[in-house]
Amino acid sequence: MTAPLRRVTQRDIARMAGVSQATVSLVLNNRTDADVRIAPETRDRVLRVIAETGYAADPVARRLASRFNRIIGVFTYEPAFPSGSRDFFHPFLLGIEEYAERVGCDLLLFTSAPVVDGRRRIFHQDNRLRLADGCILLGREIDGAELQRLNGDGYPYVAVGRRDDAGGPVPYVGADYAAAVARLVEAALRHGHRRLTYVGMGMTAESSQDRRQGFGAAAATAESARQVSAAPGAADATLDDLLADGSTAAFVEDFATAVALEAAARRRGLTVPGDLSIVTLGDPTVPVPTDIVFTGFRIPREEMGRQSVEVLTGVIDGSAGGLQQRLLPCELVEGSTLGTPDPAVDRP
Amino acid sequence: MTAPLRRVTQRDIARMAGVSQATVSLVLNNRTDADVRIAPETRDRVLRVIAETGYAADPVARRLASRFNRIIGVFTYEPAFPSGSRDFFHPFLLGIEEYAERVGCDLLLFTSAPVVDGRRRIFHQDNRLRLADGCILLGREIDGAELQRLNGDGYPYVAVGRRDDAGGPVPYVGADYAAAVARLVEAALRHGHRRLTYVGMGMTAESSQDRRQGFGAAAATAESARQVSAAPGAADATLDDLLADGSTAAFVEDFATAVALEAAARRRGLTVPGDLSIVTLGDPTVPVPTDIVFTGFRIPREEMGRQSVEVLTGVIDGSAGGLQQRLLPCELVEGSTLGTPDPAVDRP
DNA sequence: TCGCCGTGCTAATACGTATTAGCATCTATG
DNA sequence: CATAGATGCTAATACGTATTAGCACGGCGA
């Protein structure tokens, strides 16, 4: 083991080439402004020494001196790994990674952010946000107070998924849930469904609100359009509720709940979609094994990742005018769980 | 939009608290050495101002001044995303992420490294390795010259997967392929197989060498133990070759090749494992759909990721003595493709 | 009274780069 | 031959933090 030799610096290069440190920096950055002139021989000499030594500028010092780092931060607003939802977030990361590579940025995952009260916190004692030029926020729910603080600090960021204003507009790249749900509702109406039920997970997350709003708007002409809440574990109770209401189509926010509901229906001898149509409203957030292809839609996760980087770079260099909020369309999935309801019969 | 307000610095805090910048730094770092003393009242005053302003030290400046960054770099030595192998590498990343979180480090993905001649390069014009305190290297094949350079520079790194020396020992966390393959060969011998064939992908990667070595050592007592090379596309030719040789068991390095081989055998009316046993030597590196559970082993990818971070932190702070090379055991998979060979019959 | 020590803090400097004002030197021009 | 302008480079400084030598002050013992 040799002693950790000191890093080669611009000073060393300068000494070797017989110039000043400033000249090395100018050559390195290929500055050719009108008021910065380097003789070709000098430039070559410096470049030769750089090549010989294999010198590379220290990015940390560079960042301190100038303004940017070419680093994009990624903050995952979910409890620690390993968690069931990690597969759900992976495609976002792939898109982010792909676009970051294209624009020549490195990606900093803020794995060091501590978990307090079951969720990650951006702001804490030893906040490291500034390592990156800007940050992408991932997660089902994002604390509005933290968004507000980011806005206040003028820190460049983009949320993946639409977010309500928080002390100003929040830049985001989201999925157009409202439109996707509306199209599914319309499809159900065309199939002859008249009593629809939205089976949701909660009310707070923007992604839930958007789905509910799309449902409510599109189902306005139906005979009945209710919204209830349910969890995967309560599938039987949910099924009872649907049957009691006479609903023929369930729009289920959570994929796992849809799977459980279908299984419960089958156990009772009901057919899907004959006795009950089940529509899912997005990809599984936790892994659920099933052989059935549910009718529903797909969230353009990779594309959202890509575009979030695109928007972020715009926010960082200030070139993003009003284009800081985007909603991407979701692709509908033609599954086997939405169909024409059987003529009403007395059900047990 | 407000003008991008200047960052709050220690100077600002110092001014507000009526102390010097140095004092702020000392308070912030909770220094309580014998020769550094801060009166409790002063400390409280500074801390109060810090809390009020929400100040957080700039990690970049901190890194420039001190030595460490609490950033672990991850270099993926594969061509750009999207590539088929990304799912193979995901579990490594999960392990890395998990352990990084535990030790409070952030993760820097070097997505900016350019691809030259079909592979990523660590060293290039605008080398950013120094952003991180150390680096984890991922990839099937890693350029020995680059490892040598890392060793020469004294840059802390760890390879995931065993690597040959390169101007010195290479720190790594690998999988013990030799032992895993040897156990599978022994199982085949116990089943009565006498003519074995290793179906490989190449000779250069260390992971291939280790498997071949384990095969060769354990199969020494067999009547015949050959090694051939093959690709998934040439499954029929490979099958011909196996039958001509009279091999009853194929040890297939590449998962996709194993799947193709089984399909080819089935098309010819052969049974697996009756007519031919097929053993796989690791997880799929590209996604291959199959319903069959192949006998083989599982690479402890998440654990390798975790331990690579552990080793790296040791290398960085110099506390890792001789423990810089680890081989982890692979878990055997009891599949349905290794069995007792049918009594030899004339095959078409 | 002097020296000594402990206490609490600050001034100065280093880290490695980018930027800018400006100093020499040389050439062209009147 | 004085001067203006172009050319090629450097000195100085900023970025924000960590570290260290050392200053000022008060109390205490001799």
PDB file of N, CA and C in Angstrom, chain A residues 70-104:
ATOM      1  N   ARG A  70     -23.623  19.294 -12.869  1.00  0.00           N
ATOM      2  CA  ARG A  70     -24.121  18.237 -13.747  1.00  0.00           C
ATOM      3  C   ARG A  70     -24.538  17.017 -12.932  1.00  0.00           C
ATOM      4  N   ILE A  71     -25.093  17.272 -11.796  1.00  0.00           N
ATOM      5  CA  ILE A  71     -25.626  16.194 -10.972  1.00  0.00           C
ATOM      6  C   ILE A  71     -27.109  16.439 -10.738  1.00  0.00           C
ATOM      7  N   ILE A  72     -27.887  15.409 -10.964  1.00  0.00           N
ATOM      8  CA  ILE A  72     -29.314  15.490 -10.709  1.00  0.00           C
ATOM      9  C   ILE A  72     -29.644  14.609  -9.517  1.00  0.00           C
ATOM     10  N   GLY A  73     -30.275  15.178  -8.539  1.00  0.00           N
ATOM     11  CA  GLY A  73     -30.629  14.427  -7.345  1.00  0.00           C
ATOM     12  C   GLY A  73     -31.938  13.673  -7.539  1.00  0.00           C
ATOM     13  N   VAL A  74     -32.041  12.539  -6.888  1.00  0.00           N
ATOM     14  CA  VAL A  74     -33.296  11.785  -6.908  1.00  0.00           C
ATOM     15  C   VAL A  74     -33.675  11.489  -5.466  1.00  0.00           C
ATOM     16  N   PHE A  75     -34.840  11.972  -5.103  1.00  0.00           N
ATOM     17  CA  PHE A  75     -35.293  11.776  -3.738  1.00  0.00           C
ATOM     18  C   PHE A  75     -36.519  10.876  -3.760  1.00  0.00           C
ATOM     19  N   THR A  76     -36.412   9.730  -3.153  1.00  0.00           N
ATOM     20  CA  THR A  76     -37.535   8.805  -3.141  1.00  0.00           C
ATOM     21  C   THR A  76     -38.276   8.942  -1.825  1.00  0.00           C
ATOM     22  N   TYR A  77     -39.494   9.400  -1.944  1.00  0.00           N
ATOM     23  CA  TYR A  77     -40.274   9.779  -0.786  1.00  0.00           C
ATOM     24  C   TYR A  77     -41.019   8.611  -0.201  1.00  0.00           C
ATOM     25  N   GLU A  78     -40.345   7.526  -0.017  1.00  0.00           N
ATOM     26  CA  GLU A  78     -40.999   6.343   0.526  1.00  0.00           C
ATOM     27  C   GLU A  78     -40.115   5.791   1.624  1.00  0.00           C
ATOM     28  N   PRO A  79     -40.690   4.995   2.505  1.00  0.00           N
ATOM     29  CA  PRO A  79     -39.887   4.396   3.553  1.00  0.00           C
ATOM     30  C   PRO A  79     -38.755   3.564   2.959  1.00  0.00           C
ATOM     31  N   ALA A  80     -37.902   3.169   3.838  1.00  0.00           N
ATOM     32  CA  ALA A  80     -36.658   2.523   3.425  1.00  0.00           C
ATOM     33  C   ALA A  80     -36.883   1.269   2.592  1.00  0.00           C
ATOM     34  N   PHE A  81     -35.933   1.003   1.727  1.00  0.00           N
ATOM     35  CA  PHE A  81     -35.849  -0.310   1.118  1.00  0.00           C
ATOM     36  C   PHE A  81     -35.507  -1.314   2.199  1.00  0.00           C
ATOM     37  N   PRO A  82     -35.769  -2.587   2.053  1.00  0.00           N
ATOM     38  CA  PRO A  82     -36.627  -3.129   1.014  1.00  0.00           C
ATOM     39  C   PRO A  82     -38.094  -2.913   1.352  1.00  0.00           C
ATOM     40  N   SER A  83     -38.811  -2.438   0.376  1.00  0.00           N
ATOM     41  CA  SER A  83     -40.239  -2.232   0.587  1.00  0.00           C
ATOM     42  C   SER A  83     -40.957  -2.773  -0.631  1.00  0.00           C
ATOM     43  N   GLY A  84     -42.197  -3.117  -0.468  1.00  0.00           N
ATOM     44  CA  GLY A  84     -42.936  -3.733  -1.555  1.00  0.00           C
ATOM     45  C   GLY A  84     -43.053  -2.855  -2.784  1.00  0.00           C
ATOM     46  N   SER A  85     -42.967  -1.537  -2.582  1.00  0.00           N
ATOM     47  CA  SER A  85     -43.253  -0.647  -3.697  1.00  0.00           C
ATOM     48  C   SER A  85     -42.035  -0.375  -4.565  1.00  0.00           C
ATOM     49  N   ARG A  86     -40.913  -0.977  -4.242  1.00  0.00           N
ATOM     50  CA  ARG A  86     -39.707  -0.623  -4.981  1.00  0.00           C
ATOM     51  C   ARG A  86     -39.809  -0.993  -6.457  1.00  0.00           C
ATOM     52  N   ASP A  87     -40.521  -2.083  -6.750  1.00  0.00           N
ATOM     53  CA  ASP A  87     -40.656  -2.441  -8.159  1.00  0.00           C
ATOM     54  C   ASP A  87     -41.511  -1.439  -8.916  1.00  0.00           C
ATOM     55  N   PHE A  88     -42.428  -0.824  -8.194  1.00  0.00           N
ATOM     56  CA  PHE A  88     -43.266   0.182  -8.832  1.00  0.00           C
ATOM     57  C   PHE A  88     -42.434   1.388  -9.250  1.00  0.00           C
ATOM     58  N   PHE A  89     -41.460   1.734  -8.442  1.00  0.00           N
ATOM     59  CA  PHE A  89     -40.682   2.930  -8.728  1.00  0.00           C
ATOM     60  C   PHE A  89     -39.518   2.694  -9.674  1.00  0.00           C
ATOM     61  N   HIS A  90     -39.175   1.452  -9.862  1.00  0.00           N
ATOM     62  CA  HIS A  90     -38.032   1.148 -10.712  1.00  0.00           C
ATOM     63  C   HIS A  90     -38.154   1.739 -12.124  1.00  0.00           C
ATOM     64  N   PRO A  91     -39.294   1.584 -12.797  1.00  0.00           N
ATOM     65  CA  PRO A  91     -39.390   2.144 -14.150  1.00  0.00           C
ATOM     66  C   PRO A  91     -39.169   3.659 -14.212  1.00  0.00           C
ATOM     67  N   PHE A  92     -39.630   4.371 -13.200  1.00  0.00           N
ATOM     68  CA  PHE A  92     -39.348   5.804 -13.173  1.00  0.00           C
ATOM     69  C   PHE A  92     -37.845   6.031 -13.209  1.00  0.00           C
ATOM     70  N   LEU A  93     -37.162   5.273 -12.372  1.00  0.00           N
ATOM     71  CA  LEU A  93     -35.715   5.429 -12.293  1.00  0.00           C
ATOM     72  C   LEU A  93     -35.036   5.117 -13.618  1.00  0.00           C
ATOM     73  N   LEU A  94     -35.533   4.101 -14.288  1.00  0.00           N
ATOM     74  CA  LEU A  94     -34.940   3.758 -15.578  1.00  0.00           C
ATOM     75  C   LEU A  94     -35.074   4.911 -16.557  1.00  0.00           C
ATOM     76  N   GLY A  95     -36.249   5.512 -16.590  1.00  0.00           N
ATOM     77  CA  GLY A  95     -36.442   6.651 -17.486  1.00  0.00           C
ATOM     78  C   GLY A  95     -35.534   7.806 -17.096  1.00  0.00           C
ATOM     79  N   ILE A  96     -35.457   8.055 -15.814  1.00  0.00           N
ATOM     80  CA  ILE A  96     -34.588   9.131 -15.333  1.00  0.00           C
ATOM     81  C   ILE A  96     -33.144   8.862 -15.741  1.00  0.00           C
ATOM     82  N   GLU A  97     -32.741   7.630 -15.515  1.00  0.00           N
ATOM     83  CA  GLU A  97     -31.372   7.247 -15.826  1.00  0.00           C
ATOM     84  C   GLU A  97     -31.084   7.439 -17.319  1.00  0.00           C
ATOM     85  N   GLU A  98     -32.015   6.991 -18.110  1.00  0.00           N
ATOM     86  CA  GLU A  98     -31.804   7.073 -19.553  1.00  0.00           C
ATOM     87  C   GLU A  98     -31.626   8.509 -20.018  1.00  0.00           C
ATOM     88  N   TYR A  99     -32.492   9.368 -19.512  1.00  0.00           N
ATOM     89  CA  TYR A  99     -32.413  10.746 -19.990  1.00  0.00           C
ATOM     90  C   TYR A  99     -31.206  11.461 -19.389  1.00  0.00           C
ATOM     91  N   ALA A 100     -30.880  11.128 -18.169  1.00  0.00           N
ATOM     92  CA  ALA A 100     -29.697  11.727 -17.546  1.00  0.00           C
ATOM     93  C   ALA A 100     -28.458  11.367 -18.347  1.00  0.00           C
ATOM     94  N   GLU A 101     -28.417  10.132 -18.789  1.00  0.00           N
ATOM     95  CA  GLU A 101     -27.277   9.719 -19.601  1.00  0.00           C
ATOM     96  C   GLU A 101     -27.225  10.542 -20.886  1.00  0.00           C
ATOM     97  N   ARG A 102     -28.395  10.743 -21.469  1.00  0.00           N
ATOM     98  CA  ARG A 102     -28.417  11.458 -22.740  1.00  0.00           C
ATOM     99  C   ARG A 102     -27.903  12.882 -22.582  1.00  0.00           C
ATOM    100  N   VAL A 103     -28.254  13.535 -21.468  1.00  0.00           N
ATOM    101  CA  VAL A 103     -27.813  14.914 -21.303  1.00  0.00           C
ATOM    102  C   VAL A 103     -26.497  15.010 -20.530  1.00  0.00           C
ATOM    103  N   GLY A 104     -25.887  13.858 -20.253  1.00  0.00           N
ATOM    104  CA  GLY A 104     -24.558  13.874 -19.640  1.00  0.00           C
ATOM    105  C   GLY A 104     -24.551  14.275 -18.179  1.00  0.00           C
TER     106      GLY A 104
END
